[in-house]
Every structure is written in structure tokens, then in C-alpha cells.
Amino acid sequence: MILLRKLLFPFAIVYGFITFLRNYLYDKGILKSYTFEIPIIAVGNLCVGGTGKTPQIEYLIRLLSSNYKVATLSRGYKRKSKGFVLADESSNAEVLGDEPFQYYSKFQTIQVAVDADRKNGIEQLLNQPSVPEIILLDDAFQHRKVKAGFYILLTSYDELFCDDFMLPTGNLREYSSAAKRANLIMVTKCPSSITVTEQEKIKKAINLEVPIFFSYVSYDDTIYNDTESLLVSKVKSESKVLLAGIAKPKPFFKYLMSEADEIMTFSDHHHFSAKDIDTIKNKAKDRIIITTEKDFVRLKAKVLKKQLFYLPIKSQMVANQDAFNQTIINYVGAYSRNC
């Protein structure tokens, strides 16, 4: 695989030139970017998948939704619907996509919408009877048609964008110089014990004059489904099925795994077919199945409800949480006052 990626280096140069040209046209105003008179926070990354956008969006929802009317706008990756969709009681993961449906299921006071055309999606949200006061754009760092007021760039601790290269040789969707558009950088999936010395080393490698914060993934001590909950400590030693269709599932498996477990791995945002469900049920038999939140919203209508559980995760700050929170609150407050 590594050899193949190296052989594809010429295609990475071509792809890099195309993205560079596109960004140049937006930077010079030849391609038009649209702004809106509402605080818009875009969360995204430079590489493909696995940087923890969903926990970061949920962190922002928790931070802001008690004081503001918050809406999230996502593309709705792999959904079966088209155009603009505003989540309601009839929505499911196939209509919204797994991550937006997860937001809708967990946060009852916010609006959740999907639209591949983010400009149209924002306009539709602003035309709703209940107009949001803040819009969170999910996975929108490359969406230059809309110019957000604040950009949060995520990069994984074990795969920093500054050490990566363009697709298909590396995992970058655009050159690392695009990070200059960020107002704030979050290094995600760090060890919770990361030292100050290592943080400073990473800041030096990134080499940008913007605030840089560090976060880690915090796993819940309880697994849940729609009707019950079980302590991880009680089920960890039991024989069970662990199932994940996410970009980087190893930490999830490691947290829950025992020697007697059956491990089932699927591609990120995998659509579970009838054949997949039969395979899962045959492997599980009478054992419980533990999956991620994102997979749970796609599986819960297809697998026995008493058998299927999910493990929640949260994004936790290594340090300086108050400073991060205040940076976001200051942006929203200043934008609102200026408007």
C-alpha cells in the first residue's frame, strides 16, 4: 500500500495544483465567497477522516446551546435524501446521514440541517420560523463558497497535517499551507498525559500564529441503548461482539476488548446491508453487541434492541479549557454586537 502511494506521487502533484488553483481563485475574489450576518463557526480538517469532528461539534453545542439558538449544518455524507433537509420527528440516519442524526437524537433544543450546498443550507435556516443565532458548519474547512466567521482546524496527534502530503500519496485534501485560514487549531486524540514539552514541540512544528489547543477522547464508563444501560466494568470481561464502522476504530476496541470478543470492522460511514445484519446476528447469537454512537443510529432499527448498545465519547481538553471556551464565546459575542 505504501509503495502504491509513492507510485501515485504524480497524481498528488496534479491534485495539489488543482486545489491550489481553486484556493487562489477564492483568495483573489475571482470565485465568490458569501458571508452572512450571523456567527458561523466551521469545524473541519485538511486530511481525510478520523480527526474527531463529531465530538468537537458536540462540545460546541454543549458550550453554546444554553445561551444561544444553535443550528448545525452538515453535508449529510452517504444519506439517501437530496438537497436541504431540516431534521424532524420523521428523520432517520438514512435521511440525514449518521452524524447529523446523532446530533438530532442527542440535543433536543437545536436545529439540525443537511445540505451539500452550504450557502443554500444557511439561507434555508435563516428563513425558518425560528431563526438560529449561531450556525455550526460540520466538515466545512474546504467549503470556500461560504466564508465562515471562525474556523477551527482539527489535526490528529498521530497524523499532524504539517507532516502529511497530498492525496493519494498522503492524506491531505489540500496543501498544509491552507491551515493559515484557521482561527484556532485543535490537536485531537492526544494521550491524556501529553506533556507540556511535547505540546510545545507540536506547536513549533505547526508554526502558525493562532491559538493551538490539545484534546483527548474520553470514553464513558457506561454503555447504553434506548431502554437500558450497563457498566463497562461489568461487561468488559464478558464475551461480546465489538463492531465499528469508523475511520480509526482501534482505541474503541482497545477500551472494551477482552480475549473472548468477536471484532467486526467496517468502512467509515458503512451502509449496513441485509447480508451484513445477518452476519452480525449470526456472530453475536445471544451475546451483546457494542458499537459506536455513529454506528448505533444506523443499526438500531435493524438489530435486536435489547442486544445492541453504544459507547458514548466526548472531546476533553488536556488543559486551558477556559481559554478555549472564552475564545469561542468572545467571537460569538463580538460578532453579535457588531451586527
Coordinates of C-alpha atoms in Angstrom, one line a residue:
M1 CA 0.0 0.0 0.0
I2 CA 2.8 2.4 0.9
L3 CA 4.6 1.6 -2.4
L4 CA 1.4 2.2 -4.4
R5 CA 1.0 5.6 -2.7
K6 CA 4.6 6.5 -3.6
L7 CA 4.0 5.4 -7.2
L8 CA 0.9 7.7 -7.3
F9 CA 3.0 10.8 -6.4
P10 CA 2.5 12.5 -9.8
F11 CA -1.3 12.4 -9.3
A12 CA -0.7 14.0 -5.9
I13 CA 1.1 16.9 -7.6
V14 CA -1.8 17.3 -10.1
Y15 CA -4.4 17.2 -7.3
G16 CA -2.4 19.6 -5.3
F17 CA -2.2 22.1 -8.2
I18 CA -6.0 21.9 -8.7
T19 CA -6.7 22.6 -5.1
F20 CA -4.1 25.4 -5.0
L21 CA -5.7 27.0 -8.1
R22 CA -9.1 26.8 -6.6
N23 CA -8.0 28.4 -3.4
Y24 CA -6.1 31.1 -5.3
L25 CA -9.3 32.0 -7.2
Y26 CA -11.2 32.3 -4.0
D27 CA -8.5 34.3 -2.3
K28 CA -8.4 36.8 -5.2
G29 CA -12.2 37.1 -5.3
I30 CA -12.4 35.6 -8.8
L31 CA -14.6 32.9 -7.3
K32 CA -17.1 34.4 -4.9
S33 CA -17.4 33.6 -1.2
Y34 CA -20.6 34.5 0.6
T35 CA -20.8 35.9 4.1
F36 CA -23.9 36.1 6.4
E37 CA -24.9 38.4 9.3
I38 CA -24.8 35.6 11.8
P39 CA -21.9 33.9 13.7
I40 CA -20.8 30.9 11.7
I41 CA -18.2 28.5 13.1
A42 CA -16.7 26.0 10.7
V43 CA -15.1 22.8 12.0
G44 CA -13.0 20.8 9.7
N45 CA -9.7 19.3 8.8
L46 CA -7.1 19.1 6.0
C47 CA -6.9 15.3 5.9
V48 CA -9.4 12.6 5.1
G49 CA -11.4 11.3 8.1
G50 CA -10.7 10.4 11.6
T51 CA -9.8 13.7 13.3
G52 CA -12.8 13.8 15.7
K53 CA -15.1 16.4 14.1
T54 CA -18.3 14.9 15.6
P55 CA -17.1 15.1 19.3
Q56 CA -15.8 18.7 18.6
I57 CA -19.2 19.8 17.2
E58 CA -20.9 18.2 20.2
Y59 CA -18.5 20.1 22.5
L60 CA -19.5 23.4 20.8
I61 CA -23.2 22.5 21.1
R62 CA -22.9 22.0 24.8
L63 CA -20.9 25.2 25.2
L64 CA -23.3 27.4 23.3
S65 CA -26.8 26.0 23.3
S66 CA -27.7 27.1 26.8
N67 CA -27.4 30.8 25.8
Y68 CA -28.0 30.8 22.0
K69 CA -30.3 29.2 19.4
V70 CA -27.8 26.8 17.7
A71 CA -28.1 25.1 14.4
T72 CA -25.8 22.6 12.8
L73 CA -25.4 22.3 9.1
S74 CA -23.7 19.2 7.6
R75 CA -23.4 17.8 4.1
G76 CA -25.1 14.6 5.3
Y77 CA -22.5 12.1 3.9
K78 CA -24.0 9.0 2.4
R79 CA -27.6 10.0 3.1
K80 CA -30.3 8.9 0.7
S81 CA -32.0 12.2 0.5
K82 CA -31.2 15.2 -1.7
G83 CA -31.0 19.0 -1.2
F84 CA -31.9 20.8 2.0
V85 CA -33.4 18.7 4.8
L86 CA -34.3 20.0 8.3
A87 CA -34.4 17.3 10.9
D88 CA -37.8 16.5 12.4
E89 CA -39.5 13.5 14.1
S90 CA -39.7 11.6 10.9
S91 CA -36.0 11.8 10.2
N92 CA -33.5 8.9 10.5
A93 CA -29.9 8.2 9.6
E94 CA -30.7 7.4 6.0
V95 CA -32.4 10.8 5.5
L96 CA -29.8 12.9 7.4
G97 CA -26.7 10.8 7.5
D98 CA -25.3 9.2 10.7
E99 CA -23.6 12.2 12.3
P100 CA -26.4 14.8 11.8
F101 CA -28.9 12.2 13.1
Q102 CA -26.7 11.7 16.1
Y103 CA -26.8 15.4 16.8
Y104 CA -30.6 15.5 16.4
S105 CA -31.0 12.4 18.7
K106 CA -28.9 13.8 21.5
F107 CA -29.7 17.6 21.5
Q108 CA -33.3 18.4 21.6
T109 CA -33.0 22.2 21.7
I110 CA -31.0 22.7 18.5
Q111 CA -31.9 22.7 14.8
V112 CA -30.1 20.1 12.6
A113 CA -30.0 20.5 8.9
V114 CA -28.1 18.9 5.9
D115 CA -27.3 20.4 2.5
A116 CA -24.3 19.7 0.3
D117 CA -24.7 23.4 -0.9
R118 CA -23.8 25.1 2.4
K119 CA -24.8 28.6 1.1
N120 CA -28.3 27.3 0.3
G121 CA -28.4 25.5 3.6
I122 CA -27.6 28.6 5.6
E123 CA -30.2 30.6 3.6
Q124 CA -32.8 28.0 4.3
L125 CA -32.0 28.0 8.0
L126 CA -32.3 31.8 8.1
N127 CA -35.7 31.5 6.5
Q128 CA -37.1 29.2 9.2
P129 CA -39.8 30.5 11.6
S130 CA -37.2 30.0 14.4
V131 CA -34.1 31.7 13.1
P132 CA -30.8 30.3 14.6
E133 CA -28.4 32.7 16.3
I134 CA -25.3 30.6 15.6
I135 CA -24.6 28.1 12.8
L136 CA -22.0 25.3 13.2
L137 CA -20.7 24.1 9.9
D138 CA -19.6 20.4 10.1
D139 CA -16.7 19.4 7.9
A140 CA -16.6 22.6 6.0
F141 CA -13.0 23.8 6.0
Q142 CA -12.7 23.2 2.3
H143 CA -16.1 24.7 1.5
R144 CA -14.9 28.1 0.3
K145 CA -18.2 29.2 -1.2
V146 CA -19.3 30.2 2.3
K147 CA -16.8 32.3 4.3
A148 CA -17.4 31.4 8.0
G149 CA -16.6 33.9 10.7
F150 CA -14.4 31.5 12.6
Y151 CA -12.6 28.4 11.5
I152 CA -11.5 25.6 13.8
L153 CA -9.0 23.2 12.2
L154 CA -8.6 19.8 13.6
T155 CA -5.5 17.6 13.3
S156 CA -4.8 14.2 14.9
Y157 CA -2.0 13.9 17.3
D158 CA -0.6 10.8 15.5
E159 CA -1.1 12.3 12.0
L160 CA -0.4 16.1 12.1
F161 CA -1.2 17.9 8.8
C162 CA 2.2 19.5 8.8
D163 CA 3.8 16.1 8.5
D164 CA 1.5 14.9 5.7
F165 CA 1.3 15.2 1.9
M166 CA -1.4 15.5 -0.7
L167 CA -3.7 12.6 -1.7
P168 CA -3.2 10.0 -3.0
T169 CA 0.4 9.8 -1.7
G170 CA -0.6 11.2 1.6
N171 CA -4.0 12.0 3.2
L172 CA -4.3 15.8 2.7
R173 CA -7.2 17.2 0.8
E174 CA -5.3 20.5 0.2
Y175 CA -1.8 21.7 0.9
S176 CA -0.9 22.3 4.6
S177 CA -0.4 26.0 3.8
A178 CA -4.3 26.1 3.8
A179 CA -4.1 25.9 7.6
K180 CA -3.4 29.7 7.5
R181 CA -7.2 30.1 7.1
A182 CA -7.7 28.7 10.6
N183 CA -8.5 31.0 13.6
L184 CA -7.8 28.2 16.0
I185 CA -6.2 24.7 15.8
M186 CA -7.2 21.7 17.9
V187 CA -4.8 18.8 18.1
T188 CA -7.2 15.9 18.8
K189 CA -6.8 12.3 20.1
C190 CA -3.8 13.2 22.2
P191 CA -2.7 11.0 25.1
S192 CA -4.4 12.5 28.2
S193 CA -0.9 12.6 29.8
I194 CA 0.7 14.5 27.0
T195 CA 3.4 16.7 28.5
V196 CA 3.8 20.5 28.1
T197 CA 7.2 19.8 26.4
E198 CA 5.5 17.7 23.7
Q199 CA 2.7 20.3 23.3
E200 CA 5.4 22.9 22.7
K201 CA 7.1 20.7 20.2
I202 CA 3.9 20.2 18.2
K203 CA 3.2 24.0 18.3
K204 CA 6.6 24.6 16.9
A205 CA 6.1 22.0 14.1
I206 CA 2.7 23.6 13.2
N207 CA 4.4 27.0 13.2
L208 CA 1.3 29.3 13.0
E209 CA 0.4 32.4 14.9
V210 CA -3.0 31.1 16.1
P211 CA -4.2 29.6 19.4
I212 CA -3.4 25.9 19.5
F213 CA -5.2 23.6 21.9
F214 CA -5.0 19.9 22.7
S215 CA -7.8 17.4 23.4
Y216 CA -8.2 13.7 24.0
V217 CA -11.1 11.3 23.6
S218 CA -12.9 10.4 26.8
Y219 CA -14.8 7.2 26.9
D220 CA -17.9 6.8 29.0
D221 CA -17.9 4.2 31.8
T222 CA -21.4 3.0 30.7
I223 CA -22.8 1.6 27.5
Y224 CA -26.4 2.4 26.5
N225 CA -29.3 1.6 24.2
D226 CA -32.8 3.1 24.1
T227 CA -34.0 1.2 27.1
E228 CA -31.2 0.3 29.5
S229 CA -27.5 0.9 30.4
L230 CA -24.7 -1.3 31.6
L231 CA -21.4 -0.5 33.3
V232 CA -18.4 -1.1 31.1
S233 CA -16.6 -2.7 34.1
K234 CA -19.3 -5.4 34.3
V235 CA -19.4 -6.3 30.6
K236 CA -15.7 -5.9 29.7
S237 CA -14.7 -9.4 30.7
E238 CA -17.8 -11.0 29.1
S239 CA -17.8 -12.5 25.6
K240 CA -19.4 -10.0 23.3
V241 CA -19.3 -8.5 19.8
L242 CA -17.5 -5.2 19.2
L243 CA -18.5 -3.5 16.0
A244 CA -17.2 -0.3 14.4
G245 CA -17.7 1.5 11.1
I246 CA -15.5 4.5 11.8
A247 CA -12.2 5.7 10.3
K248 CA -9.9 4.8 13.2
P249 CA -11.6 2.2 15.5
K250 CA -8.5 0.8 17.4
P251 CA -8.9 2.9 20.5
F252 CA -12.6 2.0 20.7
F253 CA -11.8 -1.7 20.5
K254 CA -8.9 -1.4 23.0
Y255 CA -11.1 0.3 25.6
L256 CA -13.7 -2.5 25.6
M257 CA -11.9 -5.7 24.4
S258 CA -11.4 -9.0 26.1
E259 CA -9.9 -12.1 24.7
A260 CA -13.3 -13.8 24.1
D261 CA -14.7 -11.0 22.0
E262 CA -15.6 -11.0 18.3
I263 CA -14.3 -7.9 16.5
M264 CA -16.1 -6.7 13.4
T265 CA -14.7 -3.8 11.4
F266 CA -16.5 -1.9 8.6
S267 CA -15.5 1.1 6.5
D268 CA -16.3 4.6 7.7
H269 CA -20.0 5.6 7.3
H270 CA -20.7 2.0 6.2
H271 CA -24.2 1.2 4.9
F272 CA -25.3 -2.0 6.7
S273 CA -26.9 -4.3 4.2
A274 CA -29.3 -7.1 5.0
K275 CA -26.4 -9.5 4.5
D276 CA -24.3 -7.5 6.9
I277 CA -27.1 -7.7 9.5
D278 CA -27.4 -11.4 9.1
T279 CA -23.7 -11.8 9.6
I280 CA -23.7 -9.7 12.7
K281 CA -26.6 -11.6 14.2
N282 CA -25.0 -15.0 13.4
K283 CA -21.8 -14.0 15.1
A284 CA -23.5 -12.4 18.1
K285 CA -26.0 -15.1 18.8
D286 CA -27.1 -14.3 22.3
R287 CA -24.1 -12.0 23.1
I288 CA -24.4 -8.3 23.4
I289 CA -23.2 -6.1 20.6
I290 CA -21.3 -2.9 21.5
T291 CA -20.8 -0.3 18.8
T292 CA -20.1 3.4 18.4
E293 CA -22.7 6.1 18.6
K294 CA -22.4 6.8 14.9
D295 CA -23.0 3.2 14.0
F296 CA -25.8 2.8 16.6
V297 CA -28.0 5.3 14.9
R298 CA -27.7 3.3 11.6
L299 CA -28.1 -0.1 13.2
K300 CA -30.7 0.2 16.0
A301 CA -33.6 -0.3 13.6
K302 CA -32.0 -3.4 12.2
V303 CA -30.7 -5.3 15.2
L304 CA -32.5 -6.6 18.3
K305 CA -32.8 -3.5 20.6
K306 CA -32.0 -5.5 23.8
Q307 CA -28.8 -6.8 22.2
L308 CA -27.3 -3.6 20.8
F309 CA -25.5 -1.0 22.9
Y310 CA -23.3 2.0 22.1
L311 CA -20.4 3.6 23.9
P312 CA -20.5 7.4 24.1
I313 CA -17.4 9.5 23.7
K314 CA -16.6 13.1 24.4
S315 CA -13.8 15.5 23.5
Q316 CA -12.0 16.7 26.6
M317 CA -9.4 19.4 26.8
V318 CA -5.9 18.5 28.0
A319 CA -5.6 21.9 29.5
N320 CA -6.7 25.6 29.1
Q321 CA -10.4 24.6 28.6
D322 CA -11.5 28.0 30.0
A323 CA -9.3 29.8 27.5
F324 CA -10.8 27.8 24.6
N325 CA -14.3 28.4 25.8
Q326 CA -13.7 32.1 26.2
T327 CA -12.2 32.3 22.7
I328 CA -15.4 30.9 21.2
I329 CA -17.7 32.9 23.4
N330 CA -15.7 36.1 22.6
Y331 CA -16.1 35.5 18.9
V332 CA -19.8 34.9 19.1
G333 CA -20.4 37.9 21.4
A334 CA -18.3 40.3 19.4
Y335 CA -19.9 39.3 16.1
S336 CA -23.4 39.7 17.6
R337 CA -22.5 43.1 19.0
N338 CA -21.0 44.3 15.7
C339 CA -24.1 43.2 13.8

